[in-house]
CSV table of C-alpha atoms in Angstrom, one decimal:
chain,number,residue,atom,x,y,z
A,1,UNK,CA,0.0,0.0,0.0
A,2,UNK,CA,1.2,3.3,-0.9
A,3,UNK,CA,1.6,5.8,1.5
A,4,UNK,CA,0.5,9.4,1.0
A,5,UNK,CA,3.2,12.7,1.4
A,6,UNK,CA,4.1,13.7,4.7
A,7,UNK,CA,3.4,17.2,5.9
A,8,UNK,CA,4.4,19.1,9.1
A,9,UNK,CA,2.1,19.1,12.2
A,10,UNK,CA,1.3,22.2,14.6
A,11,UNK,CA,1.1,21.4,18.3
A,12,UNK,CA,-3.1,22.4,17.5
A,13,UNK,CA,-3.0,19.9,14.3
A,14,UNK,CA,-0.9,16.7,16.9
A,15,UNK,CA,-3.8,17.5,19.4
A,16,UNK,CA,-6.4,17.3,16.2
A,17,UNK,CA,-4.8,14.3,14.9
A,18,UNK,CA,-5.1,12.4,18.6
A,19,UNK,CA,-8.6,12.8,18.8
A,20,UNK,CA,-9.5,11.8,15.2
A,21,UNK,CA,-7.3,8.7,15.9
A,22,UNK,CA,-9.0,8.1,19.2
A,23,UNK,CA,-12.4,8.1,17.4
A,24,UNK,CA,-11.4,6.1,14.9
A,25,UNK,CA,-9.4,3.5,16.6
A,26,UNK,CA,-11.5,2.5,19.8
A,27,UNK,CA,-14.2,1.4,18.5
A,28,UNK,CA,-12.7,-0.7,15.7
A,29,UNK,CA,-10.3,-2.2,18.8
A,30,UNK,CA,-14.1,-2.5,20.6
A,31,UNK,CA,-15.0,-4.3,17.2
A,32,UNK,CA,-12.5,-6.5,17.1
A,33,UNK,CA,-11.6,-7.7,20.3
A,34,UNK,CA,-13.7,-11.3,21.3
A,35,UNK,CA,-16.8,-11.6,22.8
A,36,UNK,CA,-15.1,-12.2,25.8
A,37,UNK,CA,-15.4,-9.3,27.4
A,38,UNK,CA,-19.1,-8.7,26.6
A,39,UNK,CA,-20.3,-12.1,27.0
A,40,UNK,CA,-23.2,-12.2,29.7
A,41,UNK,CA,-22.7,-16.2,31.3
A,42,UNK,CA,-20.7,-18.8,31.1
A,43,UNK,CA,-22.3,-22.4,30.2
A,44,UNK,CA,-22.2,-26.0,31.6
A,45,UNK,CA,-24.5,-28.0,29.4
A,46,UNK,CA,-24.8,-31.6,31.1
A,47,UNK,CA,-26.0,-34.1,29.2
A,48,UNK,CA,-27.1,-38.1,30.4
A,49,UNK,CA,-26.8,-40.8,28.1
A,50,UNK,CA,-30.4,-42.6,27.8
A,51,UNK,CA,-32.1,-41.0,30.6
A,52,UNK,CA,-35.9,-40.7,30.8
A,53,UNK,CA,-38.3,-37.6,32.1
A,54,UNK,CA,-40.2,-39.6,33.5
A,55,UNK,CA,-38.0,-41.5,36.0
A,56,UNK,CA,-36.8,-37.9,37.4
A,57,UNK,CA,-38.7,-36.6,40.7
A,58,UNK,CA,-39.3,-32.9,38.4
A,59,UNK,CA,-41.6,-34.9,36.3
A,60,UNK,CA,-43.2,-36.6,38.0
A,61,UNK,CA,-41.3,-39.8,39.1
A,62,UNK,CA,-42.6,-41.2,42.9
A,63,UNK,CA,-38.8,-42.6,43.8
A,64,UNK,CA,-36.2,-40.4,44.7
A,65,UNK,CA,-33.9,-40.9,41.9
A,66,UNK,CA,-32.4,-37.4,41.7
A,67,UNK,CA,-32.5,-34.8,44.4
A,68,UNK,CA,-29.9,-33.0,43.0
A,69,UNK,CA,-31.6,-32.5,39.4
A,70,UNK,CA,-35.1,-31.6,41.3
A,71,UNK,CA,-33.5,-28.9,43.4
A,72,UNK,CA,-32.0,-27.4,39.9
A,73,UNK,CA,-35.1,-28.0,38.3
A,74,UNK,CA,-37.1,-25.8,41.2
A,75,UNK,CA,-34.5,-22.6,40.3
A,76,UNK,CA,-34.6,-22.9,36.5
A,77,UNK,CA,-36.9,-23.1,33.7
A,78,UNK,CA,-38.0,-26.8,33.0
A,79,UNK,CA,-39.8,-27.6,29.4
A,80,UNK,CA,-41.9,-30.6,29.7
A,81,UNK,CA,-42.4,-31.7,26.5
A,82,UNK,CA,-39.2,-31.7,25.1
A,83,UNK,CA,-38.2,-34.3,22.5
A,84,UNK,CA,-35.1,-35.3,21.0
A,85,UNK,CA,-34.8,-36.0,16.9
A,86,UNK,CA,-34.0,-39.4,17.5
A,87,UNK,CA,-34.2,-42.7,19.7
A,88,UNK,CA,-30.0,-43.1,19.6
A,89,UNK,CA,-27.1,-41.2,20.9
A,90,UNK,CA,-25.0,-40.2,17.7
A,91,UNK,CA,-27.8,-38.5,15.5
A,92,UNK,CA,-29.6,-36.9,19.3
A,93,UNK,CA,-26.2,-35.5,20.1
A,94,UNK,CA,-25.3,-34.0,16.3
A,95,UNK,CA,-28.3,-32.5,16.2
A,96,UNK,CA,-28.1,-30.7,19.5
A,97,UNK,CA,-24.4,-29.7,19.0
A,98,UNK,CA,-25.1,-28.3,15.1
A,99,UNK,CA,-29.0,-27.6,15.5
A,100,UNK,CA,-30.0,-29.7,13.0
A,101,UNK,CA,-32.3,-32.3,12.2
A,102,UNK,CA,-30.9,-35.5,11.1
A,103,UNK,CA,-32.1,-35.2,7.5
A,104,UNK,CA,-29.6,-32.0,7.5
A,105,UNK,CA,-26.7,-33.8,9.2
A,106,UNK,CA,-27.1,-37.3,7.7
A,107,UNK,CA,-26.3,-39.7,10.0
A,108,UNK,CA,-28.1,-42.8,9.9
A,109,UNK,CA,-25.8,-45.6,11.0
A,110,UNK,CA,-22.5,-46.1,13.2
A,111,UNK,CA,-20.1,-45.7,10.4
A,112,UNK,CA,-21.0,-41.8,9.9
A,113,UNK,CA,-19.1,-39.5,12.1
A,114,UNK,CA,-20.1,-35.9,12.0
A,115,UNK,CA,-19.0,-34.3,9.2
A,116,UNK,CA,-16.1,-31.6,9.7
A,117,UNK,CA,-18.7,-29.0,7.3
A,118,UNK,CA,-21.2,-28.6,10.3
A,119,UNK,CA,-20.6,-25.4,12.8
A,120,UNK,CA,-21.0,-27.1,16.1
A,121,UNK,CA,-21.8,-24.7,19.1
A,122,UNK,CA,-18.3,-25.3,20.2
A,123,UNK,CA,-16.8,-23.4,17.0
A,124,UNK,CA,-19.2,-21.2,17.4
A,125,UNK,CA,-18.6,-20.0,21.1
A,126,UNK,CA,-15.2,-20.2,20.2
A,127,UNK,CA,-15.3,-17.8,17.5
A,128,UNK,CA,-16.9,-15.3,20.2
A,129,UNK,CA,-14.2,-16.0,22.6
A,130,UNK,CA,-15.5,-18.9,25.2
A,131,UNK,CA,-12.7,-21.2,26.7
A,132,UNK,CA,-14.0,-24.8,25.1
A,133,UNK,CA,-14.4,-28.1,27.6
A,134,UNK,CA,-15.6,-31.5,27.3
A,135,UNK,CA,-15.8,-34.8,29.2
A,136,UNK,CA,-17.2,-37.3,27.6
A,137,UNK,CA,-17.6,-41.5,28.4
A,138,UNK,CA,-19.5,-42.6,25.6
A,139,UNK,CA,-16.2,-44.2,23.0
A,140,UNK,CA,-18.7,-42.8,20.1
A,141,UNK,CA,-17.1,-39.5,21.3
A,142,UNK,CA,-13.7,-40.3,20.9
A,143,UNK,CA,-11.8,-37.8,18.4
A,144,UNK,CA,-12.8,-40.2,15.0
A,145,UNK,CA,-16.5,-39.5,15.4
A,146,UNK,CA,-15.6,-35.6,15.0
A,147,UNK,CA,-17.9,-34.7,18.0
A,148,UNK,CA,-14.1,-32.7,19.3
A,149,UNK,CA,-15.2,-30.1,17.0
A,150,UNK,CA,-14.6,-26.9,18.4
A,151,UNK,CA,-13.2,-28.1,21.7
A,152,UNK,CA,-10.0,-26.9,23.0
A,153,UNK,CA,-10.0,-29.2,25.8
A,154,UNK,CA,-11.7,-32.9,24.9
A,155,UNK,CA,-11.1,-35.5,27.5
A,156,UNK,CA,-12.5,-39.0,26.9
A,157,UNK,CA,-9.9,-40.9,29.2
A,158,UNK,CA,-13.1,-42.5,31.3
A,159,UNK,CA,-13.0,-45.0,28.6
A,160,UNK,CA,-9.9,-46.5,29.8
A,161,UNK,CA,-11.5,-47.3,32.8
A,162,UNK,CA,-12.8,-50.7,31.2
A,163,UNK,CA,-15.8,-52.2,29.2
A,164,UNK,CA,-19.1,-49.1,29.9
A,165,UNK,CA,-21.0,-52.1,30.0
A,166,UNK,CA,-19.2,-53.3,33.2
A,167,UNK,CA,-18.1,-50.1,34.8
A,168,UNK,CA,-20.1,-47.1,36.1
A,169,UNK,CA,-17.9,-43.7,35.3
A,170,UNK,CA,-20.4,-40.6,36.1
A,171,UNK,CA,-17.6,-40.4,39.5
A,172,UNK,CA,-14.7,-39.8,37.3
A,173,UNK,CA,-16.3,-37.7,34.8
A,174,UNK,CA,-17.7,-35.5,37.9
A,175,UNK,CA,-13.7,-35.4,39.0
A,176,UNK,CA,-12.2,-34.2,35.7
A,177,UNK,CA,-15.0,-31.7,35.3
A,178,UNK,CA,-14.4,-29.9,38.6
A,179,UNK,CA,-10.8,-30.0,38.0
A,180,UNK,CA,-11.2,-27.9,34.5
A,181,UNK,CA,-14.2,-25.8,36.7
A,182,UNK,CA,-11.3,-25.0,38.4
A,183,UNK,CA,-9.2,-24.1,35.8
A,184,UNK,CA,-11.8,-22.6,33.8
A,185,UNK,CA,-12.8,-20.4,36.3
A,186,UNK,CA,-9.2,-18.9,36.9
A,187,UNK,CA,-8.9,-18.4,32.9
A,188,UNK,CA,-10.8,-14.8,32.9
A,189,UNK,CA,-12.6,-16.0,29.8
A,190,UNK,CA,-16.2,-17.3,29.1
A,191,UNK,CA,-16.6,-20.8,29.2
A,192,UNK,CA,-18.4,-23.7,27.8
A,193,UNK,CA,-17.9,-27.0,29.3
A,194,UNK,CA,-20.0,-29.9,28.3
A,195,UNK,CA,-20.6,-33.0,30.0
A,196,UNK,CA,-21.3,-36.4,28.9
A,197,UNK,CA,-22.7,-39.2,31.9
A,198,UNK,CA,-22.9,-42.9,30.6
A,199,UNK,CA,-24.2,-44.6,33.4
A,200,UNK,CA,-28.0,-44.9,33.0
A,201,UNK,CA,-27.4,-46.8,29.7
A,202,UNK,CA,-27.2,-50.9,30.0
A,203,UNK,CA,-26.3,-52.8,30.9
A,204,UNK,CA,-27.8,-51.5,34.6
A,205,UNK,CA,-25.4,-51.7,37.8
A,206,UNK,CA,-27.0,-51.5,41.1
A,207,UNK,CA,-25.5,-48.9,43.3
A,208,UNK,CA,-24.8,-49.0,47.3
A,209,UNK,CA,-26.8,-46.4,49.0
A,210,UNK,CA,-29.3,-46.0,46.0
A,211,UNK,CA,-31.2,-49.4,46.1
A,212,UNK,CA,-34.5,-49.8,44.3
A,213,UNK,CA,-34.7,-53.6,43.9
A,214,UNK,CA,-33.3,-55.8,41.9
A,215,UNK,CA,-35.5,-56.2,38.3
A,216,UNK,CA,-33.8,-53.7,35.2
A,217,UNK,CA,-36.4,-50.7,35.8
A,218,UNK,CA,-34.8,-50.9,39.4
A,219,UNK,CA,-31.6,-51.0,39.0
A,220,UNK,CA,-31.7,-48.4,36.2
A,221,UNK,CA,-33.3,-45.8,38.4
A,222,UNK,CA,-30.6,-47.0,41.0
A,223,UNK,CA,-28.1,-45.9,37.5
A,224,UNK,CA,-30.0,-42.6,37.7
A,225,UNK,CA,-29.6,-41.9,41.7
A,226,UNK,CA,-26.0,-42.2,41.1
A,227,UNK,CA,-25.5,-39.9,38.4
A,228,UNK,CA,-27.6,-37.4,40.0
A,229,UNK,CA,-25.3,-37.6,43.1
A,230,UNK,CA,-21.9,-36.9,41.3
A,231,UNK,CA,-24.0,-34.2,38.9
A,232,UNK,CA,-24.9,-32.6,42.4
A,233,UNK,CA,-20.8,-32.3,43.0
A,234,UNK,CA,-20.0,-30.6,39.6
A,235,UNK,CA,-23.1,-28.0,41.1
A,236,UNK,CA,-21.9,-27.5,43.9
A,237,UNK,CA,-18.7,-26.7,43.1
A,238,UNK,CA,-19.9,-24.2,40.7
A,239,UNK,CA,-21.6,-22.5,43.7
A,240,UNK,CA,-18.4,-23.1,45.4
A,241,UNK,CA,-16.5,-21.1,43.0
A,242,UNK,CA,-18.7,-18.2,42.8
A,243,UNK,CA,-20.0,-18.9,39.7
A,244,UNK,CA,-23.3,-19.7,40.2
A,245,UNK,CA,-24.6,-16.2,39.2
A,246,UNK,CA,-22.5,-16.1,35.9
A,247,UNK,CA,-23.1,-19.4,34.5
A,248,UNK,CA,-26.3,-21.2,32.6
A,249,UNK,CA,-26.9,-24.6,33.7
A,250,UNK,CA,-28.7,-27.0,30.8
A,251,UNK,CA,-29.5,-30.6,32.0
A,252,UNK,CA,-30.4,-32.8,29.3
A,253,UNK,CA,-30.8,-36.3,27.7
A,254,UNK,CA,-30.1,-37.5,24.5
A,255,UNK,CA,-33.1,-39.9,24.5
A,256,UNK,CA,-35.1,-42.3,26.9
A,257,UNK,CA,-35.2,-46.1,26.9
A,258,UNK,CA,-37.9,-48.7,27.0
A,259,UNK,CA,-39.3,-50.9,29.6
A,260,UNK,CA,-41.5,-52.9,27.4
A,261,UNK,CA,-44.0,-49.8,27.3
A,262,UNK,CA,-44.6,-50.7,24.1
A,263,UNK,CA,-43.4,-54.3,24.2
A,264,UNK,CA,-39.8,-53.4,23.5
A,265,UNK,CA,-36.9,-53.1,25.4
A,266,UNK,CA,-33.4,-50.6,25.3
A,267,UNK,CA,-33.8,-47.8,22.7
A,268,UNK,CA,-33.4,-47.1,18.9
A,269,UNK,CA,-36.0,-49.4,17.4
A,270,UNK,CA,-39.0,-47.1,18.0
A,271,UNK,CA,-40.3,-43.3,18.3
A,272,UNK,CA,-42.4,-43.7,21.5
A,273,UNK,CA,-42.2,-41.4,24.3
A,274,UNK,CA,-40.7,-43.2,26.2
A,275,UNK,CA,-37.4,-42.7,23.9
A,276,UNK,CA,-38.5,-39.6,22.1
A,277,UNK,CA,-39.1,-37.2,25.4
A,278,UNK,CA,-36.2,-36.1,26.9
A,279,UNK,CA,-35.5,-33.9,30.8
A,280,UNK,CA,-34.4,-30.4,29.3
A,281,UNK,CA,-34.0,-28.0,32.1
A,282,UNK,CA,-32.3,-24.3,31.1
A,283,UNK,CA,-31.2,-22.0,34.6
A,284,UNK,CA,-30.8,-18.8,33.6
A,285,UNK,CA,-29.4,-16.7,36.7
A,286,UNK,CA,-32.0,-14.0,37.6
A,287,UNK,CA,-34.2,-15.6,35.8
A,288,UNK,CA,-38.2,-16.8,37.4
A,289,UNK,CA,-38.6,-20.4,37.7
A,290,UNK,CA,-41.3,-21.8,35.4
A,291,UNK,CA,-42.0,-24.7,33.9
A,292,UNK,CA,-43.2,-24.6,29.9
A,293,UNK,CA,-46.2,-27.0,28.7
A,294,UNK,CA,-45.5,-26.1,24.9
A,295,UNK,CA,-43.4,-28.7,22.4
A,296,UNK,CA,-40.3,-28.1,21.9
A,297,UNK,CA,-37.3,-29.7,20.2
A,298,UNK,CA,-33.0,-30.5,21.3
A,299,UNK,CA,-32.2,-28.5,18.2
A,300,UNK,CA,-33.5,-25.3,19.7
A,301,UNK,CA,-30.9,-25.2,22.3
A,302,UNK,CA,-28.0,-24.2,20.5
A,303,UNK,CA,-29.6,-21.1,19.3
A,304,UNK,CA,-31.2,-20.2,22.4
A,305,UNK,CA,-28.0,-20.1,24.7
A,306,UNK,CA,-26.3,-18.4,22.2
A,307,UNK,CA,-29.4,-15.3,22.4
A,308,UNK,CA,-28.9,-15.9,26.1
A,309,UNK,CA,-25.5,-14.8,26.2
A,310,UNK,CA,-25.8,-11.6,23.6
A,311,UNK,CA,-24.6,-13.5,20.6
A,312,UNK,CA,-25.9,-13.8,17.4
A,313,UNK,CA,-27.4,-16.7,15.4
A,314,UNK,CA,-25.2,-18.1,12.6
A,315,UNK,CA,-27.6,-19.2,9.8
A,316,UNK,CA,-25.7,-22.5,9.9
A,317,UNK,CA,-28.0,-23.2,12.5
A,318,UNK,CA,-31.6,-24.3,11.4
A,319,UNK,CA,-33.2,-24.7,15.2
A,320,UNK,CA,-35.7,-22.2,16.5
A,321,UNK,CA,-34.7,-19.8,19.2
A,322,UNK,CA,-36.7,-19.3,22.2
A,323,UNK,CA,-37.7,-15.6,23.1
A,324,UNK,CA,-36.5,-13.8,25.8
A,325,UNK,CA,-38.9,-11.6,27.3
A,326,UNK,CA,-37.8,-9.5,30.4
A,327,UNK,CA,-36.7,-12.8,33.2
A,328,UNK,CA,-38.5,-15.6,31.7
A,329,UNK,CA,-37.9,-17.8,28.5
A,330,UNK,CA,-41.1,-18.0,26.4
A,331,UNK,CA,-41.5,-20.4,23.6
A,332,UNK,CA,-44.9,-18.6,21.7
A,333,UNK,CA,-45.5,-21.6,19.8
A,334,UNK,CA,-45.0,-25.2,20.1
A,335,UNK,CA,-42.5,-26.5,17.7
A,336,UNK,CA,-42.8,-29.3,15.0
A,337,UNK,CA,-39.8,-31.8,16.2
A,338,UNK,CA,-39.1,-34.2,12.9
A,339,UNK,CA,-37.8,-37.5,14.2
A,340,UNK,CA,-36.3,-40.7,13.0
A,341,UNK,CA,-34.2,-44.2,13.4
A,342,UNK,CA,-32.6,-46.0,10.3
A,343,UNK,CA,-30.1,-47.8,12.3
A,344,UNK,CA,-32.2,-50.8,14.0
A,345,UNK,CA,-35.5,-49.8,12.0
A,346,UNK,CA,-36.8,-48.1,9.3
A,347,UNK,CA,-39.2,-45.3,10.9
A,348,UNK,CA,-40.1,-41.9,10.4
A,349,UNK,CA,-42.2,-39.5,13.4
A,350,UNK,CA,-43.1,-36.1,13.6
A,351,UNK,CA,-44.8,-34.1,16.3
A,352,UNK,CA,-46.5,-31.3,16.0
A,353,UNK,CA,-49.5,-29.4,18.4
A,354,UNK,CA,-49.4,-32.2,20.7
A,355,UNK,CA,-49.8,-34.9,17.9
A,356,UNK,CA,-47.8,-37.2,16.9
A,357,UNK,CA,-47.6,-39.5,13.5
A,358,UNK,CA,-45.1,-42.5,13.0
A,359,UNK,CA,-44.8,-43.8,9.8
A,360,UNK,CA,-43.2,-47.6,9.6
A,361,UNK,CA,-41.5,-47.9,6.3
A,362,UNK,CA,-40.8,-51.5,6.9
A,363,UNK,CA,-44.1,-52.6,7.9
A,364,UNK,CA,-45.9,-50.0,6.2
A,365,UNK,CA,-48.0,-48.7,8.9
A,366,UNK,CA,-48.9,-45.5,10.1
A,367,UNK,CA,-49.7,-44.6,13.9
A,368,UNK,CA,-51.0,-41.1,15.1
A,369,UNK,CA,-51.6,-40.4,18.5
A,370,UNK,CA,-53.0,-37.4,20.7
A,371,UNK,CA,-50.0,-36.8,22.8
A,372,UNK,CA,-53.0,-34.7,25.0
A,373,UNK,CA,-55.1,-37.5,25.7
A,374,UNK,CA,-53.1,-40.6,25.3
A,375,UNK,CA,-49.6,-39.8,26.5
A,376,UNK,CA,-48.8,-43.1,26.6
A,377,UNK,CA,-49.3,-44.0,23.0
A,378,UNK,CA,-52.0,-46.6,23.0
A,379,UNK,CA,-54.7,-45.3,21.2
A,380,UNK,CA,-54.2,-45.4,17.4
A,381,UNK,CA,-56.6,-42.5,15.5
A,382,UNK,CA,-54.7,-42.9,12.3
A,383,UNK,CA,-57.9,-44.3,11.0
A,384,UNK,CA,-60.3,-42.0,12.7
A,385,UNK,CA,-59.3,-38.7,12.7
A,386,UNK,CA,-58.0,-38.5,9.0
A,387,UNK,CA,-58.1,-35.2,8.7
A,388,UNK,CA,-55.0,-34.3,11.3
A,389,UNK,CA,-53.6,-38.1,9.4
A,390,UNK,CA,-53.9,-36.1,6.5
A,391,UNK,CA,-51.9,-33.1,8.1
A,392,UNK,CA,-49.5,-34.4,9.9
A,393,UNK,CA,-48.5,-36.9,6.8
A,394,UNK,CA,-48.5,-33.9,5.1
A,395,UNK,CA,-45.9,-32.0,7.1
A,396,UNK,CA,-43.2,-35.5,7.0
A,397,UNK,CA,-43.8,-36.3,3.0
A,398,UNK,CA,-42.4,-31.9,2.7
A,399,UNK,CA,-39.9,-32.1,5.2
A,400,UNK,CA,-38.4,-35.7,3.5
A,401,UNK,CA,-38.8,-33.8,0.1
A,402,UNK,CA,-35.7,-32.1,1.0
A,403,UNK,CA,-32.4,-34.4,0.1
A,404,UNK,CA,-30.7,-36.1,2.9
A,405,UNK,CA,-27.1,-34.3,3.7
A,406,UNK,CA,-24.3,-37.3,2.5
A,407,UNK,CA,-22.5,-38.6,5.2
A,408,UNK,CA,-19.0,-40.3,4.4
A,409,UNK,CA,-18.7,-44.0,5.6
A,410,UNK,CA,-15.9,-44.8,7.6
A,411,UNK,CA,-15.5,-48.7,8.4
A,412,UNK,CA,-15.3,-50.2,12.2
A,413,UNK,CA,-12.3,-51.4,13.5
A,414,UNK,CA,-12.7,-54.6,15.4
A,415,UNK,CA,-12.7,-53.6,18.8
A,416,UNK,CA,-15.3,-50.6,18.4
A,417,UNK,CA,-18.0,-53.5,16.6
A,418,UNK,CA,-17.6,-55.7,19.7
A,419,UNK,CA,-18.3,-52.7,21.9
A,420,UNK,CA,-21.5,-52.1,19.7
A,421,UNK,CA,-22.4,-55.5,19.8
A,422,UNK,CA,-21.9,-56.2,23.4
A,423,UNK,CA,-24.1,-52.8,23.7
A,424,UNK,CA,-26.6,-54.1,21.5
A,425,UNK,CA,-26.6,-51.7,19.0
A,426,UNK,CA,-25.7,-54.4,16.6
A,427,UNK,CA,-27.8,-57.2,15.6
């Protein structure tokens, strides 16, 4: 760049030349700095591997299973119909991380990471200046799947622990996550730390101290109490460190699991309830407690907590944001949540003004159910009510019009289709 002739400058024309600079440098150094410094919270988003609503005291659940969740619950604002876009963990969790449905993300099977093209709400918070940490125990997290993305700090070391299927790990993940709290909270910066908690998925491990009986529902919910405990730790050192007031707290699922409800067992196979609605609990600090009756979907979180903490929306990001209206979240309409499994079945769901339609491709059967009414799902109206068959078949046949996103295959070694096998997630 060239540079213009030089002149000579008169003690008036220096003092002239300081303010112009001033005006025109501060705010483009205000411009350019991160987000850092204006960022409004930090965020811990926890997140439990196949963990029902309805087994947690907040909605509704008789046993104690999770003090530590229902006193969270009572601060915060708690949606109770939320569901997830899919009955297994790889698709639930890609669509939360990059707000989008799995028609948008593509992955259908065990051999499709995440592809590298989607902004996750780690890059994203990054980008604005948040610190990035995760701890995750599921070994679909480790760095091949792509779920790093965006994290500065990914720790999956859990897994070495053994076999999920023969160990319980929620204490160790609890441990590493208060170490980086630690760490975190000295950094100056925003953070984001996600956590990941394994234990509620089978095989089920009955737990001293939190002793329901001895069938699976039992010790499952015995699974639950124990997670809740050592989620209680990571909250209480958050309090501990002052950071209570500065931080948004999410507590999630990434889907349910069956208890023959429906005949079935596990997850994955169907688009019930049971799998389909998921605990999502948002605290806000200084925000009123409430709980939110209206539908909602896992891919609206991403852009919510990033309205929540003054940033804005990349386009990337096809979830709907809740509105923020004075101390309260309000979500003005219920949301249509698009749903699917292609891994151990072939089905299709949607759900949309407390209905819901599943389409079987294999069997070629469609179910529709008032989710009012019937929130069990036992009542078939597909036949009687055809005019909302007709509408809600209507709204899956537009949103499967649009071309699924291609997902590169990557084969399995040896030892990760054992693990999926011993899990079950292989046939």
């Amino acid at each position: 760049m060239k540079q213009r002739a030089s002149r000579q400058w008169t003690g008036f024309d220096n003092l002239l030349r300081i303010f112009i600079l001033a005006a025109i440098l501060l705010p483009a150094a205000a411009g350019c700095s991160s987000s850092s410094s204006t960022a409004k919270y930090n965020i811990v988003l926890i997140l439990v591997d196949t963990l029902r609503a309805d087994h947690l005291g907040c909605y509704g659940y008789q046993r104690p299973t999770s003090p530590n969740i229902d006193r969270l619950a009572k601060e915060s604002t708690l949606f109770e119909q939320a569901f997830s876009h899919s009955p297994w963990t790889m698709p639930s969790v890609a669509s939360i991380m990059t707000s989008l449905p799995p028609r948008d993300h593509g992955i259908t099977n065990w051999k499709q990471p995440l592809a590298e093209r989607h902004l996750t709400l780690a890059e994203q918070l990054k980008k604005g200046g948040f610190a990035t940490a995760a701890v995750v125990s599921h070994f679909i997290f480790e760095p091949k799947y792509n779920f790093n993305q965006g994290f500065e700090f990914f720790d999956y070391s859990v897994l070495e622990k053994g076999h999920p299927k023969k160990i319980h790990s929620s204490g160790e993940v609890s441990d590493i996550a208060i170490k980086q709290l630690d760490e975190l909270g000295e950094s100056g910066k925003p953070f984001f730390l996600w956590l990941h908690y394994f234990d509620p998925h089978n095989d089920y491990l009955k737990h001293e101290g939190h002793d329901f009986g001895d069938e699976e529902v039992d010790r499952y919910d015995s699974e639950i109490a124990f997670t809740d405990h050592h989620v209680g730790r990571v909250l209480q050192k958050i309090e501990a460190l002052g950071l209570r007031d500065k931080t948004i707290v999410v507590f999630m699922a990434d889907h349910g699991e069956e208890f023959r409800d429906h005949g079935g067992l596990r997850h994955s196979r169907t688009l019930y309830s049971e799998v389909l609605r998921i605990p999502l609990i948002i605290h806000t600090p200084g925000f009123s407690p409430q709980r939110i009756k209206t539908t909602v979907k896992e891919s609206d979180l991403a852009p919510t907590l990033l309205t929540l903490i003054g940033q804005s929306v990349p386009k990337a990001f096809a979830g709907e944001t809740f509105a923020i209206k004075g101390d309260k979240i309000k979500v003005d309409a219920p949301r249509t949540v698009f749903a699917e499994t292609f891994r151990m079945a072939k089905k299709k769901g949607v759900v949309h003004d407390n209905w819901k339609l599943i389409h079987d491709l294999k069997k070629k059967r469609y179910q529709l159910f008032n989710l009012e009414t019937d929130p069990v799902e036992k009542v078939n109206l597909f036949k009687s009510n055809q005019q909302m068959a007709g509408k809600l078949t209507g709204l899956l046949t537009e949103h499967y019009r649009v071309k699924r996103a291609k997902v590169e295959e990557k084969p399995l070694d040896s030892d990760l289709e054992e693990k999926l096998r011993s899990l079950g997630y292989i046939n």
